[in-house]
Short mmCIF file of C-alpha atoms in Angstrom, two decimals:
data_model
loop_
_atom_site.label_atom_id
_atom_site.label_comp_id
_atom_site.label_asym_id
_atom_site.label_seq_id
_atom_site.Cartn_x
_atom_site.Cartn_y
_atom_site.Cartn_z
CA MET A 1 -4.43 10.02 5.81
CA PHE A 2 -1.79 9.82 3.07
CA LYS A 3 0.32 6.98 4.34
CA GLY A 4 0.88 3.35 3.60
CA ILE A 5 -1.14 1.95 0.71
CA THR A 6 -3.05 5.24 0.25
CA ARG A 7 0.19 7.17 -0.16
CA ARG A 8 1.59 4.64 -2.61
CA TRP A 9 -1.65 4.67 -4.59
CA PHE A 10 -1.67 8.48 -4.70
CA PHE A 11 1.89 8.85 -5.93
CA SER A 12 1.98 5.81 -8.21
CA THR A 13 -1.50 6.12 -9.75
CA MET A 14 -3.14 9.49 -9.22
CA LEU A 15 -0.07 11.50 -10.22
CA VAL A 16 0.27 9.44 -13.40
CA ILE A 17 -3.43 9.85 -14.17
CA PHE A 18 -3.14 13.61 -13.46
CA LEU A 19 -0.21 13.91 -15.86
CA ILE A 20 -2.05 11.92 -18.55
CA ILE A 21 -5.21 14.03 -18.19
CA ALA A 22 -3.11 17.22 -18.17
CA LEU A 23 -1.38 16.14 -21.39
CA ILE A 24 -4.72 15.24 -22.99
CA VAL A 25 -6.34 18.56 -21.94
CA THR A 26 -3.32 20.50 -23.18
CA GLY A 27 -3.36 18.64 -26.46
CA VAL A 28 -7.10 19.22 -26.94
CA ILE A 29 -6.73 22.95 -26.17
CA PHE A 30 -3.86 23.30 -28.64
CA SER A 31 -5.95 21.42 -31.20
CA ILE A 32 -8.90 23.81 -30.64
CA VAL A 33 -6.64 26.85 -30.96
CA TYR A 34 -5.04 25.42 -34.07
CA LEU A 35 -8.36 24.53 -35.69
CA PHE A 36 -9.93 27.95 -35.08
CA ASN A 37 -6.81 29.83 -36.17
CA ASN A 38 -6.53 27.61 -39.20
CA GLU A 39 -10.20 28.27 -40.00
CA VAL A 40 -9.58 32.05 -39.83
CA GLU A 41 -6.53 31.75 -42.06
CA ARG A 42 -8.41 29.51 -44.47
CA GLU A 43 -11.25 32.05 -44.67
CA LEU A 44 -8.79 34.87 -45.35
CA SER A 45 -7.05 32.77 -48.01
CA THR A 46 -10.38 31.89 -49.64
CA VAL A 47 -11.45 35.56 -49.82
CA SER A 48 -8.04 36.64 -51.12
CA THR A 49 -8.37 34.37 -54.17
CA GLU A 50 -10.92 36.87 -55.50
CA LEU A 51 -7.97 39.08 -56.44
CA SER A 52 -7.13 36.73 -59.27
CA ALA A 53 -10.28 37.96 -61.03
CA VAL A 54 -9.26 41.59 -60.55
CA PHE A 55 -5.55 41.22 -61.21
CA ASP A 56 -4.73 38.44 -63.64
CA GLY A 57 -2.34 36.11 -61.85
CA TYR A 58 -1.99 38.76 -59.15
CA ARG A 59 -0.18 40.91 -61.72
CA THR A 60 -0.91 44.26 -63.34
CA ASP A 61 0.78 46.61 -65.81
CA ASN A 62 1.65 49.53 -63.56
CA SER A 63 0.89 51.41 -60.38
CA SER A 64 -1.95 53.46 -61.86
CA THR A 65 -3.67 50.34 -63.15
CA PHE A 66 -3.22 48.74 -59.70
CA ALA A 67 -4.62 51.82 -57.95
CA SER A 68 -7.77 51.93 -60.09
CA GLY A 69 -8.31 48.18 -59.87
CA ALA A 70 -7.71 48.12 -56.11
CA LYS A 71 -10.07 51.10 -55.61
CA GLU A 72 -12.85 49.38 -57.50
CA TYR A 73 -12.22 46.09 -55.60
CA VAL A 74 -12.19 47.74 -52.17
CA GLU A 75 -15.32 49.78 -52.85
CA ASP A 76 -17.21 46.73 -54.13
CA PHE A 77 -15.83 44.29 -51.48
CA ARG A 78 -18.59 41.81 -50.59
CA HIS A 79 -17.36 40.82 -47.14
CA LYS A 80 -17.29 44.23 -45.45
CA GLU A 81 -19.45 42.93 -42.58
CA GLU A 82 -16.99 40.16 -41.81
CA MET A 83 -13.60 41.73 -42.40
CA GLU A 84 -11.78 44.84 -43.48
CA VAL A 85 -9.78 45.12 -46.69
CA MET A 86 -7.25 47.81 -47.56
CA ALA A 87 -5.13 48.66 -50.58
CA ILE A 88 -1.45 49.34 -50.04
CA ASN A 89 0.97 51.05 -52.46
CA SER A 90 4.48 49.82 -53.17
CA ALA A 91 5.89 52.00 -50.39
CA GLY A 92 3.69 50.26 -47.85
CA ARG A 93 1.29 53.17 -47.37
CA ILE A 94 -2.44 52.54 -47.14
CA ILE A 95 -4.26 54.24 -49.98
CA LEU A 96 -7.79 52.99 -49.32
CA THR A 97 -9.80 50.93 -46.77
CA SER A 98 -13.19 49.27 -47.00
CA THR A 99 -14.32 50.98 -43.82
CA GLY A 100 -13.45 54.44 -45.05
CA PHE A 101 -11.51 55.20 -41.89
CA SER A 102 -7.85 56.09 -41.92
CA TYR A 103 -5.44 53.49 -40.61
CA ASP A 104 -2.85 54.35 -37.98
CA GLU A 105 0.48 54.05 -39.75
CA ASN A 106 2.15 53.38 -36.38
CA GLU A 107 0.39 50.03 -36.12
CA GLY A 108 2.82 48.54 -38.58
CA MET A 109 2.21 45.89 -41.21
CA PRO A 110 4.94 43.24 -40.89
CA ASP A 111 2.92 40.86 -43.05
CA PHE A 112 3.30 43.28 -46.06
CA ASP A 113 7.09 43.15 -45.77
CA GLU A 114 6.97 39.36 -45.37
CA ALA A 115 4.69 38.99 -48.39
CA LYS A 116 7.15 40.96 -50.55
CA GLU A 117 9.91 38.55 -49.53
CA SER A 118 7.75 35.43 -49.74
CA GLY A 119 7.84 33.29 -52.83
CA SER A 120 4.05 32.86 -52.64
CA GLY A 121 3.49 36.61 -52.54
CA SER A 122 1.41 36.41 -49.34
CA ALA A 123 1.89 36.40 -45.59
CA PHE A 124 -0.21 36.05 -42.44
CA TYR A 125 -0.08 38.17 -39.31
CA LYS A 126 -1.65 37.71 -35.93
CA GLY A 127 -1.48 40.33 -33.21
CA ALA A 128 -3.27 43.17 -31.46
CA LEU A 129 -4.01 46.73 -32.44
CA GLY A 130 -3.28 49.69 -30.25
CA SER A 131 -6.94 49.66 -29.24
CA GLY A 132 -6.46 46.20 -27.77
CA GLU A 133 -8.44 44.42 -30.47
CA ASN A 134 -6.94 41.11 -31.56
CA ILE A 135 -6.72 40.60 -35.31
CA SER A 136 -5.59 38.17 -37.96
CA ALA A 137 -4.42 39.60 -41.26
CA LEU A 138 -3.43 38.33 -44.70
CA THR A 139 -1.53 40.47 -47.17
CA ARG A 140 -1.15 39.53 -50.82
CA VAL A 141 1.17 41.62 -53.02
CA ILE A 142 0.54 42.56 -56.65
CA THR A 143 3.48 42.65 -59.04
CA ASN A 144 4.02 43.91 -62.57
CA LYS A 145 5.20 41.87 -65.49
CA ASN A 146 8.80 42.38 -64.41
CA GLY A 147 8.05 40.90 -60.95
CA SER A 148 8.39 44.18 -59.09
CA VAL A 149 5.92 44.84 -56.28
CA ILE A 150 3.62 47.71 -57.20
CA GLY A 151 1.15 47.28 -54.29
CA GLY A 152 -0.79 44.90 -52.15
CA VAL A 153 -4.15 44.08 -50.66
CA ARG A 154 -4.51 43.38 -46.94
CA TYR A 155 -7.44 41.56 -45.33
CA ILE A 156 -8.04 42.07 -41.60
CA VAL A 157 -10.48 40.20 -39.40
CA SER A 158 -11.11 40.59 -35.67
CA VAL A 159 -10.50 37.39 -33.72
CA ASP A 160 -11.86 38.56 -30.37
CA ASN A 161 -15.01 36.46 -30.83
CA VAL A 162 -12.89 33.54 -31.98
CA ASN A 163 -10.65 33.91 -28.94
CA ARG A 164 -13.67 34.01 -26.66
CA THR A 165 -15.02 30.85 -28.31
CA VAL A 166 -11.62 29.19 -27.98
CA ALA A 167 -11.45 30.25 -24.31
CA LEU A 168 -14.96 28.87 -23.71
CA TYR A 169 -14.14 25.54 -25.35
CA SER A 170 -10.81 25.39 -23.52
CA ALA A 171 -12.55 26.08 -20.21
CA PHE A 172 -15.02 23.30 -20.97
CA VAL A 173 -12.15 20.91 -21.72
CA VAL A 174 -10.36 21.91 -18.49
CA VAL A 175 -13.56 21.44 -16.47
CA ALA A 176 -14.14 18.07 -18.14
CA GLY A 177 -10.55 17.06 -17.31
CA LEU A 178 -10.97 18.16 -13.69
CA ALA A 179 -14.29 16.30 -13.51
CA ILE A 180 -12.66 13.14 -14.84
CA LEU A 181 -9.77 13.57 -12.41
CA PHE A 182 -12.21 14.08 -9.53
CA LEU A 183 -14.26 11.05 -10.60
CA VAL A 184 -11.14 8.88 -10.89
CA GLY A 185 -9.88 10.19 -7.55
CA PHE A 186 -13.22 9.61 -5.86
CA THR A 187 -13.70 6.08 -7.21
CA GLY A 188 -10.04 5.31 -6.65
CA SER A 189 -10.11 6.52 -3.05
CA TYR A 190 -13.27 4.50 -2.44
CA PHE A 191 -11.54 1.44 -3.88
CA VAL A 192 -8.39 2.06 -1.83
CA ARG A 193 -10.48 2.53 1.33
CA SER A 194 -12.22 -0.77 0.58
CA ILE A 195 -8.77 -2.37 0.83
CA VAL A 196 -7.13 -0.21 3.49
CA THR A 197 -10.02 -0.38 5.99
CA PRO A 198 -10.14 -4.21 6.15
CA VAL A 199 -6.32 -4.35 6.22
CA ARG A 200 -6.29 -1.89 9.13
CA GLU A 201 -8.91 -3.99 10.89
CA LEU A 202 -6.82 -7.09 10.19
CA ARG A 203 -3.80 -5.42 11.76
CA GLU A 204 -5.76 -4.34 14.83
CA SER A 205 -7.30 -7.79 15.18
CA ALA A 206 -3.89 -9.41 14.74
CA ASP A 207 -2.59 -7.22 17.58
CA LYS A 208 -5.47 -8.39 19.77
CA ILE A 209 -4.75 -12.03 18.92
CA ALA A 210 -1.05 -11.45 19.64
CA HIS A 211 -2.07 -10.30 23.12
CA GLY A 212 -4.27 -13.33 23.69
CA ASP A 213 -7.68 -11.95 22.67
CA PHE A 214 -8.97 -14.56 20.21
CA SER A 215 -12.48 -13.09 20.05
CA ALA A 216 -11.40 -10.59 17.37
CA LYS A 217 -13.60 -10.78 14.29
CA ILE A 218 -13.73 -8.75 11.07
CA GLU A 219 -16.92 -7.71 9.31
CA LYS A 220 -17.13 -8.98 5.74
CA ARG A 221 -18.19 -6.12 3.47
CA TYR A 222 -17.33 -7.40 0.00
CA ASN A 223 -17.73 -10.72 -1.79
CA ASP A 224 -14.23 -10.69 -3.30
CA GLU A 225 -10.67 -11.58 -2.34
CA ILE A 226 -10.77 -9.07 0.54
CA GLY A 227 -13.98 -10.66 1.77
CA ASP A 228 -12.39 -14.10 1.48
CA LEU A 229 -9.40 -12.80 3.46
CA CYS A 230 -11.72 -11.50 6.18
CA ASP A 231 -13.47 -14.87 6.33
CA ALA A 232 -10.15 -16.69 6.45
CA PHE A 233 -8.90 -14.42 9.23
CA THR A 234 -12.08 -14.90 11.25
CA ASP A 235 -11.85 -18.66 10.77
CA MET A 236 -8.19 -18.53 11.78
CA ALA A 237 -9.09 -16.59 14.94
CA LYS A 238 -11.71 -19.22 15.78
CA ASP A 239 -9.24 -22.04 15.12
CA LEU A 240 -6.59 -20.31 17.23
CA GLU A 241 -9.10 -19.82 20.01
CA ALA A 242 -10.07 -23.49 19.81
CA THR A 243 -6.40 -24.52 19.63
CA GLU A 244 -5.57 -22.30 22.60
CA GLN A 245 -8.41 -23.85 24.56
CA MET A 246 -7.27 -27.33 23.56
CA LYS A 247 -3.71 -26.44 24.52
CA ASN A 248 -4.85 -25.23 27.93
CA ASP A 249 -6.95 -28.37 28.35
CA PHE A 250 -3.96 -30.42 27.24
CA ILE A 251 -1.68 -28.75 29.79
CA SER A 252 -4.30 -29.33 32.45
CA ARG A 253 -4.69 -32.99 31.43
CA VAL A 254 -0.94 -33.59 31.27
CA SER A 255 -0.51 -31.93 34.66
CA HIS A 256 -3.18 -34.22 36.05
CA GLU A 257 -1.67 -37.23 34.29
CA LEU A 258 1.73 -36.42 35.78
CA ARG A 259 0.39 -35.57 39.23
CA THR A 260 -1.44 -38.89 39.67
CA PRO A 261 1.59 -41.21 39.26
CA LEU A 262 3.88 -38.77 41.06
CA THR A 263 1.49 -38.69 44.00
CA ALA A 264 1.38 -42.51 44.08
CA ILE A 265 5.16 -42.80 43.81
CA LYS A 266 5.72 -40.20 46.51
CA GLY A 267 3.13 -41.77 48.80
CA TRP A 268 4.59 -45.27 48.57
CA ALA A 269 8.16 -43.98 48.80
CA GLU A 270 7.29 -42.23 52.05
CA THR A 271 5.54 -45.37 53.29
CA MET A 272 8.55 -47.52 52.52
CA GLN A 273 10.87 -44.96 54.11
CA LEU A 274 9.07 -45.59 57.41
CA SER A 275 10.36 -49.16 57.27
CA SER A 276 13.52 -47.90 58.93
CA LYS A 277 11.45 -47.09 62.04
CA ARG A 278 9.08 -50.03 62.03
CA LYS A 279 9.14 -53.31 60.24
CA LEU A 280 7.27 -53.30 56.89
CA ASP A 281 5.70 -56.58 55.88
CA ARG A 282 6.77 -58.16 52.63
CA LYS A 283 3.33 -57.99 51.06
CA THR A 284 3.04 -54.23 51.59
CA PHE A 285 6.61 -53.73 50.37
CA ASP A 286 5.98 -55.70 47.18
CA LYS A 287 2.75 -53.82 46.55
CA GLY A 288 4.50 -50.48 47.02
CA MET A 289 7.33 -51.40 44.66
CA SER A 290 4.81 -52.66 42.12
CA VAL A 291 2.95 -49.35 42.25
CA ILE A 292 6.19 -47.36 41.96
CA ILE A 293 7.38 -49.40 38.98
CA LYS A 294 3.98 -49.21 37.28
CA GLU A 295 3.57 -45.47 37.80
CA SER A 296 7.18 -44.82 36.78
CA GLY A 297 6.50 -46.65 33.54
CA ARG A 298 3.38 -44.57 33.10
CA LEU A 299 5.40 -41.39 33.63
CA THR A 300 8.02 -42.59 31.16
CA GLY A 301 5.29 -43.24 28.58
CA ILE A 302 3.84 -39.75 29.00
CA VAL A 303 7.25 -38.10 28.72
CA GLU A 304 8.16 -40.18 25.66
CA GLU A 305 4.84 -39.26 24.05
CA LEU A 306 5.51 -35.57 24.69
CA LEU A 307 9.04 -35.87 23.32
CA ASP A 308 7.76 -37.63 20.19
CA PHE A 309 5.16 -34.93 19.70
CA SER A 310 7.84 -32.26 20.06
CA ARG A 311 10.08 -34.03 17.52
CA ILE A 312 7.22 -34.25 15.02
CA GLN A 313 6.26 -30.58 15.49
CA THR A 314 9.85 -29.45 14.88
CA GLY A 315 10.51 -31.97 12.10
CA ARG A 316 13.26 -33.71 14.08
CA MET A 317 11.79 -37.21 14.14
CA VAL A 318 14.15 -39.53 12.25
CA LEU A 319 13.13 -43.05 11.22
CA LEU A 320 15.58 -45.93 11.42
CA ASN A 321 14.10 -47.85 8.52
CA GLU A 322 14.85 -51.49 7.76
CA LYS A 323 13.23 -54.50 6.16
CA LEU A 324 10.56 -55.81 8.57
CA ASP A 325 8.20 -58.73 9.01
CA ILE A 326 5.15 -56.74 10.05
CA LEU A 327 3.35 -59.82 11.39
CA ALA A 328 6.20 -60.56 13.80
CA GLU A 329 6.21 -56.98 15.12
CA LEU A 330 2.44 -56.95 15.56
CA ASP A 331 2.55 -60.34 17.31
CA GLU A 332 5.03 -59.01 19.89
CA VAL A 333 2.75 -56.07 20.71
CA ILE A 334 -0.32 -58.30 21.06
CA TYR A 335 1.60 -60.71 23.32
CA MET A 336 2.65 -57.75 25.48
CA LEU A 337 -0.94 -56.47 25.86
CA ARG A 338 -2.71 -59.80 26.19
CA ASP A 339 -2.15 -60.09 29.97
CA ARG A 340 -3.59 -56.60 30.42
CA ALA A 341 -6.72 -57.56 28.46
CA VAL A 342 -7.15 -60.67 30.64
CA SER A 343 -6.68 -58.70 33.86
CA GLU A 344 -9.33 -56.21 32.71
CA ASN A 345 -11.69 -59.02 31.69
CA LYS A 346 -11.62 -58.02 28.02
CA HIS A 347 -11.27 -60.29 25.00
CA LEU A 348 -8.29 -59.59 22.72
CA LEU A 349 -8.81 -61.62 19.56
CA TYR A 350 -6.10 -62.17 16.96
CA ASP A 351 -5.46 -65.05 14.58
CA GLU A 352 -2.05 -64.78 12.95
CA PRO A 353 -2.35 -65.41 9.19
CA GLU A 354 -0.80 -68.64 7.93
CA ALA A 355 0.21 -67.08 4.61
CA VAL A 356 3.59 -65.41 4.17
CA TYR A 357 3.12 -61.66 3.68
CA PRO A 358 5.65 -59.44 1.91
CA PRO A 359 7.94 -57.36 4.12
CA VAL A 360 7.58 -53.63 4.74
CA TYR A 361 10.26 -50.97 5.01
CA GLY A 362 10.03 -48.99 8.21
CA ASP A 363 11.16 -48.17 11.72
CA ARG A 364 10.58 -51.18 13.98
CA ASN A 365 10.14 -49.23 17.21
CA ARG A 366 7.96 -46.50 15.72
CA LEU A 367 5.57 -48.99 14.13
CA LYS A 368 5.33 -50.87 17.42
CA GLN A 369 4.55 -47.54 19.06
CA VAL A 370 1.64 -47.08 16.63
CA PHE A 371 0.33 -50.61 17.26
CA ILE A 372 0.56 -50.13 21.02
CA ASN A 373 -1.23 -46.78 20.85
CA ILE A 374 -4.10 -48.09 18.72
CA ILE A 375 -4.63 -51.34 20.65
CA ASP A 376 -4.18 -49.57 24.00
CA ASN A 377 -6.88 -47.05 23.02
CA ALA A 378 -9.17 -49.89 21.94
CA LEU A 379 -8.74 -51.64 25.31
CA LYS A 380 -9.05 -48.36 27.21
CA TYR A 381 -12.44 -47.47 25.68
CA THR A 382 -13.82 -51.03 25.66
CA PRO A 383 -15.83 -52.05 28.75
CA ALA A 384 -15.40 -55.32 30.66
CA ASP A 385 -16.47 -58.37 28.64
CA GLY A 386 -15.96 -56.28 25.49
CA VAL A 387 -14.02 -57.45 22.43
CA VAL A 388 -10.99 -56.02 20.66
CA ALA A 389 -10.36 -57.83 17.38
CA ILE A 390 -7.20 -57.48 15.27
CA GLU A 391 -6.98 -58.59 11.67
CA VAL A 392 -4.25 -58.36 9.04
CA LYS A 393 -5.24 -58.30 5.37
CA TYR A 394 -3.23 -58.56 2.18
CA ASN A 395 -4.63 -59.29 -1.27
CA ALA A 396 -1.94 -59.74 -3.88
CA GLU A 397 -4.49 -59.48 -6.69
CA GLN A 398 -6.74 -56.59 -5.63
CA ASP A 399 -4.19 -54.45 -3.76
CA PRO A 400 -0.66 -55.82 -4.08
CA ASP A 401 0.96 -52.61 -2.80
CA ASN A 402 -0.46 -52.39 0.73
CA ILE A 403 -0.91 -54.38 3.92
CA LEU A 404 -3.92 -53.50 6.09
CA ILE A 405 -4.00 -53.89 9.88
CA ILE A 406 -7.54 -53.50 11.21
CA VAL A 407 -8.29 -52.99 14.92
CA THR A 408 -11.98 -53.15 15.89
CA ASP A 409 -13.43 -52.67 19.36
CA THR A 410 -16.89 -52.77 20.94
CA GLY A 411 -16.31 -49.67 23.05
CA CYS A 412 -18.31 -46.48 23.50
CA GLY A 413 -17.45 -45.14 20.05
CA ILE A 414 -16.80 -41.59 18.84
CA SER A 415 -19.48 -39.06 17.92
CA ALA A 416 -19.77 -37.72 14.38
CA GLU A 417 -18.82 -34.27 15.70
CA ASP A 418 -15.62 -35.45 17.35
CA LEU A 419 -14.52 -37.99 14.72
CA PRO A 420 -12.88 -35.50 12.27
CA LYS A 421 -10.86 -33.96 15.13
CA VAL A 422 -9.55 -36.98 17.04
CA LYS A 423 -6.26 -36.96 15.11
CA GLU A 424 -5.65 -33.27 15.81
CA LYS A 425 -3.05 -32.25 18.36
CA PHE A 426 -4.34 -31.63 21.91
CA TYR A 427 -7.84 -32.91 21.02
CA LYS A 428 -9.46 -35.41 23.35
CA ALA A 429 -13.00 -36.57 22.64
CA ASN A 430 -13.65 -38.37 25.92
CA GLN A 431 -12.51 -36.36 28.94
CA LYS A 432 -13.44 -39.15 31.38
CA VAL A 433 -10.68 -41.50 30.24
CA ASN A 434 -7.03 -40.96 31.14
CA GLY A 435 -4.72 -39.82 28.37
CA SER A 436 -2.86 -36.76 27.08
CA GLY A 437 -4.79 -36.42 23.82
CA ILE A 438 -1.75 -36.50 21.52
CA GLY A 439 -1.30 -40.24 21.08
CA LEU A 440 -3.37 -40.47 17.89
CA ALA A 441 -1.74 -37.33 16.49
CA VAL A 442 1.70 -38.92 16.99
CA ALA A 443 0.55 -42.24 15.54
CA ASP A 444 -0.92 -40.51 12.49
CA GLU A 445 2.32 -38.58 11.89
CA ILE A 446 4.38 -41.79 12.17
CA MET A 447 2.13 -43.49 9.61
CA GLN A 448 2.52 -40.54 7.26
CA LEU A 449 6.31 -40.71 7.65
CA HIS A 450 6.01 -44.34 6.50
CA LYS A 451 3.88 -43.17 3.53
CA GLY A 452 0.95 -45.00 5.06
CA THR A 453 -2.42 -43.94 6.44
CA LEU A 454 -4.42 -44.14 9.66
CA GLU A 455 -8.18 -44.12 9.12
CA ILE A 456 -10.89 -44.21 11.79
CA GLU A 457 -14.52 -45.25 11.49
CA SER A 458 -16.75 -45.00 14.53
CA GLY A 459 -20.20 -44.34 15.88
CA VAL A 460 -21.55 -43.76 19.37
CA GLY A 461 -22.50 -47.07 20.93
CA VAL A 462 -21.25 -49.22 18.01
CA GLY A 463 -17.51 -49.18 18.65
CA THR A 464 -14.53 -48.03 16.61
CA THR A 465 -12.54 -49.47 13.72
CA VAL A 466 -9.00 -48.22 13.01
CA THR A 467 -7.39 -49.23 9.72
CA LEU A 468 -3.61 -48.91 9.32
CA THR A 469 -2.35 -49.08 5.75
CA LEU A 470 1.35 -49.72 5.14
CA PRO A 471 3.05 -49.97 1.73
CA VAL A 472 4.90 -53.23 1.10
CA LEU A 473 8.59 -53.25 0.22
CA LYS A 474 9.06 -53.40 -3.53
CA ASP A 475 11.68 -55.74 -5.00
CA GLY A 476 14.89 -53.94 -5.79
#
């Protein structure tokens, strides 16, 4: 039980709180003892001031005068119910008590000796009698005109009741301290459990995820940072599960994408190999070579796409930037894809602007890769007799810092559910069309490396518009 966070909390917090409460309880108990003892001493001091009325300035002429005055004072003492008073001669012998009982001389009266030596002529004593009774005593000496001690008066009060009261109050303080300590410990342990339990569940769920079980979820018990952490972990598990599924789908798609051209290449290679046994006509040979070349190019494109994706993921993609005429680069890509559009009976529309646009600073091959990916996707998802339109915009007055390349198609479009995810790695909205599902992710990363953007607007049945925004090269 006492391990980890709980152990640290116990030793770093509870021990400190225990020491603080122990110090407070000890201080309060000492204060109670001091206050009660001080009250007893104050009461004894107050009563002893009556002697000033009997002996002027606590002085008298001689021993006989002291004895008669002390006798009268002891016999008429008004506080007999509260304390005992006794008269003591100069030799320290008790000559009279208010109770009338003799006093055991063996008990000793150290306060009388201290009072004789004290400059104030008085001294306190606290101790126990032979009977076990606890007492507090005050002795005040009486001197003659020469300053010699001729006797003294001793006041004695039992403090057993006071000690019991002090013990009761002290016990109450100790119980209160223990109650506070228990309350702090209980609330603290509840608080620690509210942290430790979710953390333990997080660890167990993380272990499950590490072993491939992405269904792990954590119950949210509190609407605080721990609750937010539980929500974030659950969302992460869902995202990991979705990413894992997309990764598996991606591997399956890539395997299929690789298998198809490899199968075609292998099939035609075997067919052409038979030409050594029987004559292969030129038409069949040319068709076979055409298929091999086409499928080899397709394989090369897939591998290059995967390599680019790997470079982006590991941060190893390096741009070879230079000053570019973006219109010239775009024109080359469109020229390269125009024959494909014609062969697929699709209309590729592009009117090169007559105005001179400012140059951009970027990697020629990487930007061409983006243009090819976007236009290729537009042609891929556009049906026969459909239109893919390309437009370049630059407004020196409204937006002098950016050039916009807009590619619009009349294809099937993208659903509102899929649209936010189409630029994510491994995601493929339309499973019926060939493709690895990472082309847009790579294109988006390349645009970001150029400090540009790739934005997509689409709707099912209304086509798709992709807007590429590239910053122009500033002078100097």
